[in-house]
Coordinates of C-alpha atoms in Angstrom, one line a residue:
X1 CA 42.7 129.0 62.9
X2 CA 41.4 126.1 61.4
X3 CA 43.2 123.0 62.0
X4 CA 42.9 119.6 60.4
X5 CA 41.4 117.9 64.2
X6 CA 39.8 115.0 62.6
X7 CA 43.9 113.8 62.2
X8 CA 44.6 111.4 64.5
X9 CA 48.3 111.9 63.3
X10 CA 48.0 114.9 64.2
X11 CA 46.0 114.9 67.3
X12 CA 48.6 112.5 68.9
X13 CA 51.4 114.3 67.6
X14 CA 50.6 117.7 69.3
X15 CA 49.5 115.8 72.9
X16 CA 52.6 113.7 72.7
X17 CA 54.6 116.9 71.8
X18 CA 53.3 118.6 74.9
X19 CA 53.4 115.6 77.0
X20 CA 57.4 115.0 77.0
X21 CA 57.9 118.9 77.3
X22 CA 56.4 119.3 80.2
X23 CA 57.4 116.1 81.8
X24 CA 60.6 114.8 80.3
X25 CA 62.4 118.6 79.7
X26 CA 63.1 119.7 82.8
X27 CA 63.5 116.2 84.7
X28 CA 66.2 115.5 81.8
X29 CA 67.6 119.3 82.1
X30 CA 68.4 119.1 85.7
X31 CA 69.4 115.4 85.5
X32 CA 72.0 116.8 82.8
X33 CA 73.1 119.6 84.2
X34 CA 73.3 118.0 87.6
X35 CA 76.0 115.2 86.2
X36 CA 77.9 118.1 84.0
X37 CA 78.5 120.3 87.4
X38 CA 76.1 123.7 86.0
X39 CA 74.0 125.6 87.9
X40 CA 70.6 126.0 86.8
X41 CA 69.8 128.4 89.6
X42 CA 71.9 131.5 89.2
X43 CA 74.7 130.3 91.2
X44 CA 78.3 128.9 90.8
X45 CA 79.0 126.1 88.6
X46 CA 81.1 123.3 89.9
X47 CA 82.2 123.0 85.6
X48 CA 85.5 125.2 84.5
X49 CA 83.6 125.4 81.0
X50 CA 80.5 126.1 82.9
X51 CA 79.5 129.2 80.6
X52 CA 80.0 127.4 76.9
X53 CA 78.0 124.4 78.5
X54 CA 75.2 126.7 79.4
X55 CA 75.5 128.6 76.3
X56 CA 75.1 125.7 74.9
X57 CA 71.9 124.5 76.6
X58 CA 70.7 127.5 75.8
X59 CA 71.2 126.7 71.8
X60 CA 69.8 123.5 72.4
X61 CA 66.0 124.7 73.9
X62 CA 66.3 127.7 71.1
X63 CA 66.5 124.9 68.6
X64 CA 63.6 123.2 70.6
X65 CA 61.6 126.4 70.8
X66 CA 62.6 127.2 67.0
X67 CA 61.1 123.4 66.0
X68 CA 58.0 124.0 67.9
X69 CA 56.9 127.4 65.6
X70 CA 58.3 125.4 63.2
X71 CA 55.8 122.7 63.7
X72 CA 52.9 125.7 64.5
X73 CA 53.8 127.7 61.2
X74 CA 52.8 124.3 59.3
X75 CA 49.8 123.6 61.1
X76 CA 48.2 127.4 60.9
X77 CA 49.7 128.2 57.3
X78 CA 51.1 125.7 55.2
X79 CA 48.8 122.6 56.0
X80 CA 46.3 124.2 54.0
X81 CA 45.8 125.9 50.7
X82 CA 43.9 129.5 50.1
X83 CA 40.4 130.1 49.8
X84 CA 38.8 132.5 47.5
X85 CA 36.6 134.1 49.8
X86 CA 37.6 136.0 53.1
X87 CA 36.4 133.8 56.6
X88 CA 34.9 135.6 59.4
X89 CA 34.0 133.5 62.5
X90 CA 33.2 136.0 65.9
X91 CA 29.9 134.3 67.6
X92 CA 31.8 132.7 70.3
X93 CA 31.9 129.2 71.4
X94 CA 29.5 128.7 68.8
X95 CA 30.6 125.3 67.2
X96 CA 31.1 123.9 70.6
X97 CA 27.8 124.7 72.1
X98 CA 26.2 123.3 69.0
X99 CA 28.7 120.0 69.7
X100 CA 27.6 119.2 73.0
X101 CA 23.7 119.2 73.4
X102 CA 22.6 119.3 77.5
X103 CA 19.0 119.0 77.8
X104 CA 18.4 120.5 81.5
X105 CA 20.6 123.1 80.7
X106 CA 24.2 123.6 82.5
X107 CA 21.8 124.6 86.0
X108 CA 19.5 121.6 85.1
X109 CA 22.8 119.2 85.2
X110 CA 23.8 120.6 88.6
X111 CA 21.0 120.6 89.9
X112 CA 20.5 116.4 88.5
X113 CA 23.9 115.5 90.2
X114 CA 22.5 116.2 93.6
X115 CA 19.0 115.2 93.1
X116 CA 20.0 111.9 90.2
X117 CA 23.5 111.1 91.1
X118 CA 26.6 111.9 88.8
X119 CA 26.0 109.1 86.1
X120 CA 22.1 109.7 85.7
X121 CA 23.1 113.9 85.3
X122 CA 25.9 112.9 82.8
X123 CA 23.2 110.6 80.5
X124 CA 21.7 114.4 79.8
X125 CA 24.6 115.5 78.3
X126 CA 25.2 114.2 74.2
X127 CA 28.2 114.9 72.1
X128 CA 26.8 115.5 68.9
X129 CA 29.9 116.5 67.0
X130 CA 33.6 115.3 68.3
X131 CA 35.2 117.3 65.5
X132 CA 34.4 120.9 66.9
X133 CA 34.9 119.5 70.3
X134 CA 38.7 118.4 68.9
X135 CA 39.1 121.8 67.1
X136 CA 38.9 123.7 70.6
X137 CA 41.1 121.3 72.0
X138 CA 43.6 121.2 69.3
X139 CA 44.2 125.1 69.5
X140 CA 44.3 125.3 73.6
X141 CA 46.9 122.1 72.9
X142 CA 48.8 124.0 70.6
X143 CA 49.8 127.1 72.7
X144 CA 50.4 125.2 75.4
X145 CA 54.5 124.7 74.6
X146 CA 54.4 128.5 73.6
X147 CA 53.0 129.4 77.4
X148 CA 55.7 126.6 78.7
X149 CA 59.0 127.5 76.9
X150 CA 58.6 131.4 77.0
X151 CA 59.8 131.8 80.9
X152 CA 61.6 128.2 80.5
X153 CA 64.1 129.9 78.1
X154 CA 63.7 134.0 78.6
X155 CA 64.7 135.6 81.8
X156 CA 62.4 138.3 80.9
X157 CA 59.6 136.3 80.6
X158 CA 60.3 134.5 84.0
X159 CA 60.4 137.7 85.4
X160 CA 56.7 138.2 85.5
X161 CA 55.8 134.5 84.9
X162 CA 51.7 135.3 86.0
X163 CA 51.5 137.7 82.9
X164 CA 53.8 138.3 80.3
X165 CA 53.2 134.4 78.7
X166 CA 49.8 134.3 78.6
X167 CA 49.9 138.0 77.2
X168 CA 52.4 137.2 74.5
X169 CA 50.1 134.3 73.4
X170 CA 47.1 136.4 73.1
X171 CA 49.3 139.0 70.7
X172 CA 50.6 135.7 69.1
X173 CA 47.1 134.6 68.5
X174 CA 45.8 137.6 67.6
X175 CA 48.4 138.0 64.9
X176 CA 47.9 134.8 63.3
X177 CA 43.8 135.7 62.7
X178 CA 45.1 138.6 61.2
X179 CA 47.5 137.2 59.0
X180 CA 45.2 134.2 58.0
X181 CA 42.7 136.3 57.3
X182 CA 45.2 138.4 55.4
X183 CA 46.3 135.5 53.3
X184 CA 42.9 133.8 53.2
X185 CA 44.3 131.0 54.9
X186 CA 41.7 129.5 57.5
X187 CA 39.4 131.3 59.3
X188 CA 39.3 134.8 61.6
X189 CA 37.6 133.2 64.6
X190 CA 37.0 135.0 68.1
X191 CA 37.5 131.1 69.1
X192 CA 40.7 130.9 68.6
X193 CA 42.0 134.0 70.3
X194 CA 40.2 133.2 73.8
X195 CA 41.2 128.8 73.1
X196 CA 45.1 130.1 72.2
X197 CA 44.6 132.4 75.2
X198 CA 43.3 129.5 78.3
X199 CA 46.5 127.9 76.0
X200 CA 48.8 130.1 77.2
X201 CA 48.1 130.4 80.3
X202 CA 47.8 126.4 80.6
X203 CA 50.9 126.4 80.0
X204 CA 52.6 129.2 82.3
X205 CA 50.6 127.3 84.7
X206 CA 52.9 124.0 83.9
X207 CA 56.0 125.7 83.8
X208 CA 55.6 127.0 87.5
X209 CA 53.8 124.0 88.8
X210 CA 56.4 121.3 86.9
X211 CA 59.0 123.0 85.7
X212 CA 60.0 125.4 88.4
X213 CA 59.3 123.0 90.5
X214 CA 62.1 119.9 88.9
X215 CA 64.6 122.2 88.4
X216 CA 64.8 124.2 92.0
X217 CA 65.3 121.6 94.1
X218 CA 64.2 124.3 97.7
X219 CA 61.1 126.0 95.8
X220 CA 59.1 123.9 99.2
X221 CA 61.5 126.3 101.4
X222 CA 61.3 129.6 99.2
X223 CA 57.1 129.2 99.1
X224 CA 57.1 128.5 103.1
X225 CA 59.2 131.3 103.8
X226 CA 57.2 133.7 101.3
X227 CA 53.7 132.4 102.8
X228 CA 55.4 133.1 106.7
X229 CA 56.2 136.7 105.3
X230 CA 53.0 137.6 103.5
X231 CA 51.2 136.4 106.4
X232 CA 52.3 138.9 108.8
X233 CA 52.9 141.7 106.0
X234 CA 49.8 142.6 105.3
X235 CA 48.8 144.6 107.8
X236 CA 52.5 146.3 107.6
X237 CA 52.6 149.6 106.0
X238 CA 54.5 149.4 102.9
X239 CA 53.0 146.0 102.1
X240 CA 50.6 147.5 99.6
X241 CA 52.6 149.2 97.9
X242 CA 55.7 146.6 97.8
X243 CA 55.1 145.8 93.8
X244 CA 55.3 149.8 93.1
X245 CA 58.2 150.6 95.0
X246 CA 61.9 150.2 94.1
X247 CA 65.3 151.2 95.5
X248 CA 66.9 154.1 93.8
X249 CA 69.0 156.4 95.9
X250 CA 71.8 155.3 98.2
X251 CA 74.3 157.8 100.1
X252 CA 77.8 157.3 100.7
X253 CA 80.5 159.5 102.4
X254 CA 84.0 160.5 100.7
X255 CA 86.9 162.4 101.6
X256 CA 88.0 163.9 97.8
X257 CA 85.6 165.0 95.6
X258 CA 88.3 164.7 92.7
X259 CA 88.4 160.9 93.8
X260 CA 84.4 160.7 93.3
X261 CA 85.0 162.2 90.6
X262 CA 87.7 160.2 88.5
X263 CA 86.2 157.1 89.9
X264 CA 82.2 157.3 89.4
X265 CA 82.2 159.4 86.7
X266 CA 85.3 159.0 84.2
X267 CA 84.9 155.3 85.2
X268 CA 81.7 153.6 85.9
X269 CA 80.1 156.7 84.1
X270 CA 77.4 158.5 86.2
X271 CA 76.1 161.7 85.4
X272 CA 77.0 164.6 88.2
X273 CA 72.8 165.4 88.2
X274 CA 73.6 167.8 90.8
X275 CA 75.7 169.6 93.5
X276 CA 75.9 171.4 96.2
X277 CA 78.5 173.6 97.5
X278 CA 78.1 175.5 100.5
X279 CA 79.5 178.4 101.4
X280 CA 80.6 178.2 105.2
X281 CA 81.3 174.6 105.2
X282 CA 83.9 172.7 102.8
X283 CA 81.5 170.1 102.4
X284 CA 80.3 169.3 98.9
X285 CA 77.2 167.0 98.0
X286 CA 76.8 165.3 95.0
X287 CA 74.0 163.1 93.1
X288 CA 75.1 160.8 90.6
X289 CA 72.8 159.3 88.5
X290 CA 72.9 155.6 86.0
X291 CA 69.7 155.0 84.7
X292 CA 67.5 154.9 87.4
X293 CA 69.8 154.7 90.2
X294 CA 71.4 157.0 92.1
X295 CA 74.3 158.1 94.5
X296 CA 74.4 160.5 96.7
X297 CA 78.0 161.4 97.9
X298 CA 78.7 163.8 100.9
X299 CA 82.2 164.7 100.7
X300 CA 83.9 166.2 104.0
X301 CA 87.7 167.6 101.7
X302 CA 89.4 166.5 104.3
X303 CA 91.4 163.7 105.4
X304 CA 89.9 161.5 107.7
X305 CA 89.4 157.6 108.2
X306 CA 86.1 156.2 107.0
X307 CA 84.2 152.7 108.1
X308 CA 83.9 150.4 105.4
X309 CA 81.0 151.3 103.3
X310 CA 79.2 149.1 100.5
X311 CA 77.4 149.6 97.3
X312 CA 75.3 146.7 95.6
X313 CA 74.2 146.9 92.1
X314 CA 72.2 144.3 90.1
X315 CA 73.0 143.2 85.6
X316 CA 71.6 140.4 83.7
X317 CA 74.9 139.8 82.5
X318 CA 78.2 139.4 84.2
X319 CA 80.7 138.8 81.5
X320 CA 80.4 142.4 79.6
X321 CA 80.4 144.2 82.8
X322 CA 83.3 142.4 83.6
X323 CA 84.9 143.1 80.6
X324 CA 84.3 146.9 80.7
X325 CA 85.3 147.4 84.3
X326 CA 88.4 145.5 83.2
X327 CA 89.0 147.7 80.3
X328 CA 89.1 150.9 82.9
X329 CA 91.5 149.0 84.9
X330 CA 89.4 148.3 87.7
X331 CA 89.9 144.4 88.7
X332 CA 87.3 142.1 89.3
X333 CA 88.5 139.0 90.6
X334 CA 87.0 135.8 90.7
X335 CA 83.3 136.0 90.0
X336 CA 81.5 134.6 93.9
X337 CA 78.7 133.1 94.5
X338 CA 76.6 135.5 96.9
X339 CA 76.2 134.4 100.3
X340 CA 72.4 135.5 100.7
X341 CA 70.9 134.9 97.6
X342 CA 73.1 131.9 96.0
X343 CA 73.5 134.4 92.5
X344 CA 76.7 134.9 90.7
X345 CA 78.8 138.4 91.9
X346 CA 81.4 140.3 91.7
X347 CA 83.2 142.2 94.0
X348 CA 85.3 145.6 93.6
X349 CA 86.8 148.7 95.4
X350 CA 85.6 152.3 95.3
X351 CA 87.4 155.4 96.6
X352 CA 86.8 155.7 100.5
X353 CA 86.4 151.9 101.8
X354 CA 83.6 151.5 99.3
X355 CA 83.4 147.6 98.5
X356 CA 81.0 147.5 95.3
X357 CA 78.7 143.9 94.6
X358 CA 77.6 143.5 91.4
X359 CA 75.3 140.6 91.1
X360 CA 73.9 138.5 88.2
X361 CA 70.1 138.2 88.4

C-alpha cells in the first residue's frame, strides 16, 4: 500500500497517534477506572453501576478502535485516486535496499565497528532516498495500533496475545493488497505484507510490555511466580504437554438418579452420553456431557449421607448465565469474587452436597 510518506502532516499524525495510545491509554484507563471503583482485572467492582460503567468503557475504546480504521481506510483507499493500470510490486525490500547504499556491505560494516570504531563504520553507510525509507516506516507505523488494541479490547484476542494479533494483521494486510489491487488503488507489494506484519507484532509487543503492564498493578508477582514454576517443571512429566491438555471429565457421587436427572439434565441441560446399569448391584453410572465437558455420576439408590462435593465451571459471561439459571429457578446469589484467582463467580447447589462455581474468565 502506497502511502503519501513525503507528508509530514501525515508522518506526525500517525507517530503521534501511536505515541498517546500506547502511553497515555492505559495510564488514563486505570487512572479512571481506579477513581470510578471498576475492576479492570476480572474481579469485583467497588461501583454498584459497575457493569454500565464498563459497558461503557468498552463503547468508548470501540469508538477509539472504530476511528483508527477510520483513519487507516483513508490512508490505504480514499487518499488516493485509481490508476489505469494494475500495480504489482513482489521483489522484496527492494526500494529500501536501493535507499540505503552500504559500501562494505552489511559484514563489511560489522566488521569496520570493531576494526574503525562505530562513527568511522556508520560514514559507509548513505541514505540515498528518505522517501522509501519513510514508506517502510509509515506502514510498520500504521499497524502498530491494530497489533495494540486487538487484545486491549477482545478477550479473545488476549487469550493468545503471542499469536492471534500479529496473525490477524497479516490477513488484514493481506486483504488490503488484494483489494487495492482489486480497485487499482495503490500498489500489490510483498513489502507491505511482511512491514504491516513486524507492525503487528510491534504492537502486541507494546500491549504486553506497556499496557498489561499499567493496568495490572501484580504482573511483577504473577511473572515471578510463573518463572519459579517453569523452572522446576520442565523436567516434570506433563510439562510438555501442558498447552495440549485440558480438564474434561469430573466424577461425582449421588444417591437418586431421578435427582441427577431433573437437575443436570431438565436443568443445566447435559446430554445422558451414556449409562450403565448393572445387574447385581443397584448402582447406576452415568456420563453427562456440555460441550466438551463432562460428568460422570455414580449413583448408590440408596439413602445415605454424602461429604460435600464441588463442581467448578468456567463462561465469558456471567450475566446470561445468571439469567438462565434464574429462569429454571435455581438461585444465584450475589455474584463473589473468587478467593484464588480474584475473578468474578457464582455460587449454587446441586443435588447431593454438590456446591457448583461458575467463574467469569
Amino acid at each position: 500500500m502506497r502511502l503519501n510518506a513525503n507528508s509530514l502532516s501525515i508522518n506526525l499524525l500517525v507517530t503521534g497517534l501511536v505515541l498517546v495510545m500506547v502511553f497515555l491509554l492505559p495510564w488514563m484507563d486505570r487512572r479512571l477506572c481506579g477513581k470510578l471503583g471498576l475492576n479492570l482485572e476480572g474481579g469485583i467492582s467497588r461501583n454498584p453501576k459497575a457493569e454500565t460503567m464498563l459497558k461503557t468503557r468498552q463503547g468508548i475504546l470501540l469508538a477509539v478502535f472504530a476511528c483508527y480504521l477510520a483513519v487507516m481506510a483513508w490512508l490505504v483507499f480514499f487518499s488516493r485516486s485509481a490508476s489505469r493500470d494494475y500495480q504489482i510490486h513482489i521483489a522484496l525490500f527492494e526500494d529500501l535496499q536501493g535507499a540505503i547504499q552500504i559500501e562494505p556491505g552489511i559484514f563489511g560494516i560489522v566488521r569496520s565497528i570493531f576494526t574503525e570504531g562505530f562513527q568511522n563504520a556508520m560514514s559507509h553507510i548513505r541514505i540515498v532516498s528518505v522517501e522509501d525509507i519513510l514508506q517502510v516506516y509509515m506502514n510498520i507505523m500504521l499497524f502498530v495500533p491494530l497489533g495494540y488494541l486487538l487484545p486491549y479490547i477482545f478477550p479473545w484476542f488476549r487469550a493468545k496475545v503471542r499469536i492471534r494479533p500479529a496473525a490477524t494483521c497479516f490477513v488484514v494486510s493481506f486483504c488490503i493488497e488484494n483489494l487495492q489491487l482489486i480497485a487499482r488503488r495503490g500498489f500489490y507489494d510483498m513489502d507491505d505484507l511482511v512491514s504491516n506484519t513486524i507492525g503487528g507484532v510491534v504492537g502486541q509487543c507494546m500491549f504486553i510490555a506497556v499496557a498489561y503492564v499499567v493496568t495490572h498493578p501484580n504482573w511483577r508477582k504473577e511473572m515471578k511466580s510463573y518463572r519459579r514454576w517453569k523452572r522446576n517443571a520442565r523436567t516434570r512429566t506433563l510439562y510438555p504437554f501442558a498447552r495440549k491438555m485440558g480438564l474434561s471429565r469430573t466424577m461425582l457421587l449421588a444417591t437418586s438418579e431421578e435427582e441427577i436427572w431433573d437437575f443436570y439434565v431438565m436443568k443445566l441441560g447435559f446430554r445422558l452420553k451414556k449409562q450403565i446399569v448393572p445387574l447385581d448391584v443397584p448402582e447406576t453410572s452415568m456420563l453427562l456431557e456440555l460441550g466438551n465437558y463432562q460428568i460422570e455420576v455414580h449413583c448408590s439408590n440408596q439413602m445415605e449421607e454424602l461429604k460435600e462435593q464441588s463442581l467448578t465451571l468456567s463462561v465469558r459471561h456471567l450475566k446470561p448465565i445468571i439469567r438462565r439459571l434464574n429462569m429454571n429457578g435455581i438461585d444465584t446469589g450475589n455474584i463473589e469474587q473468587d478467593v484464588y484467582t480474584g475473578l468474578r463467580c457464582i455460587h449454587f447447589s446441586g443435588p447431593d452436597q454438590v456446591c457448583i462455581t461458575v467463574i467469569e474468565k
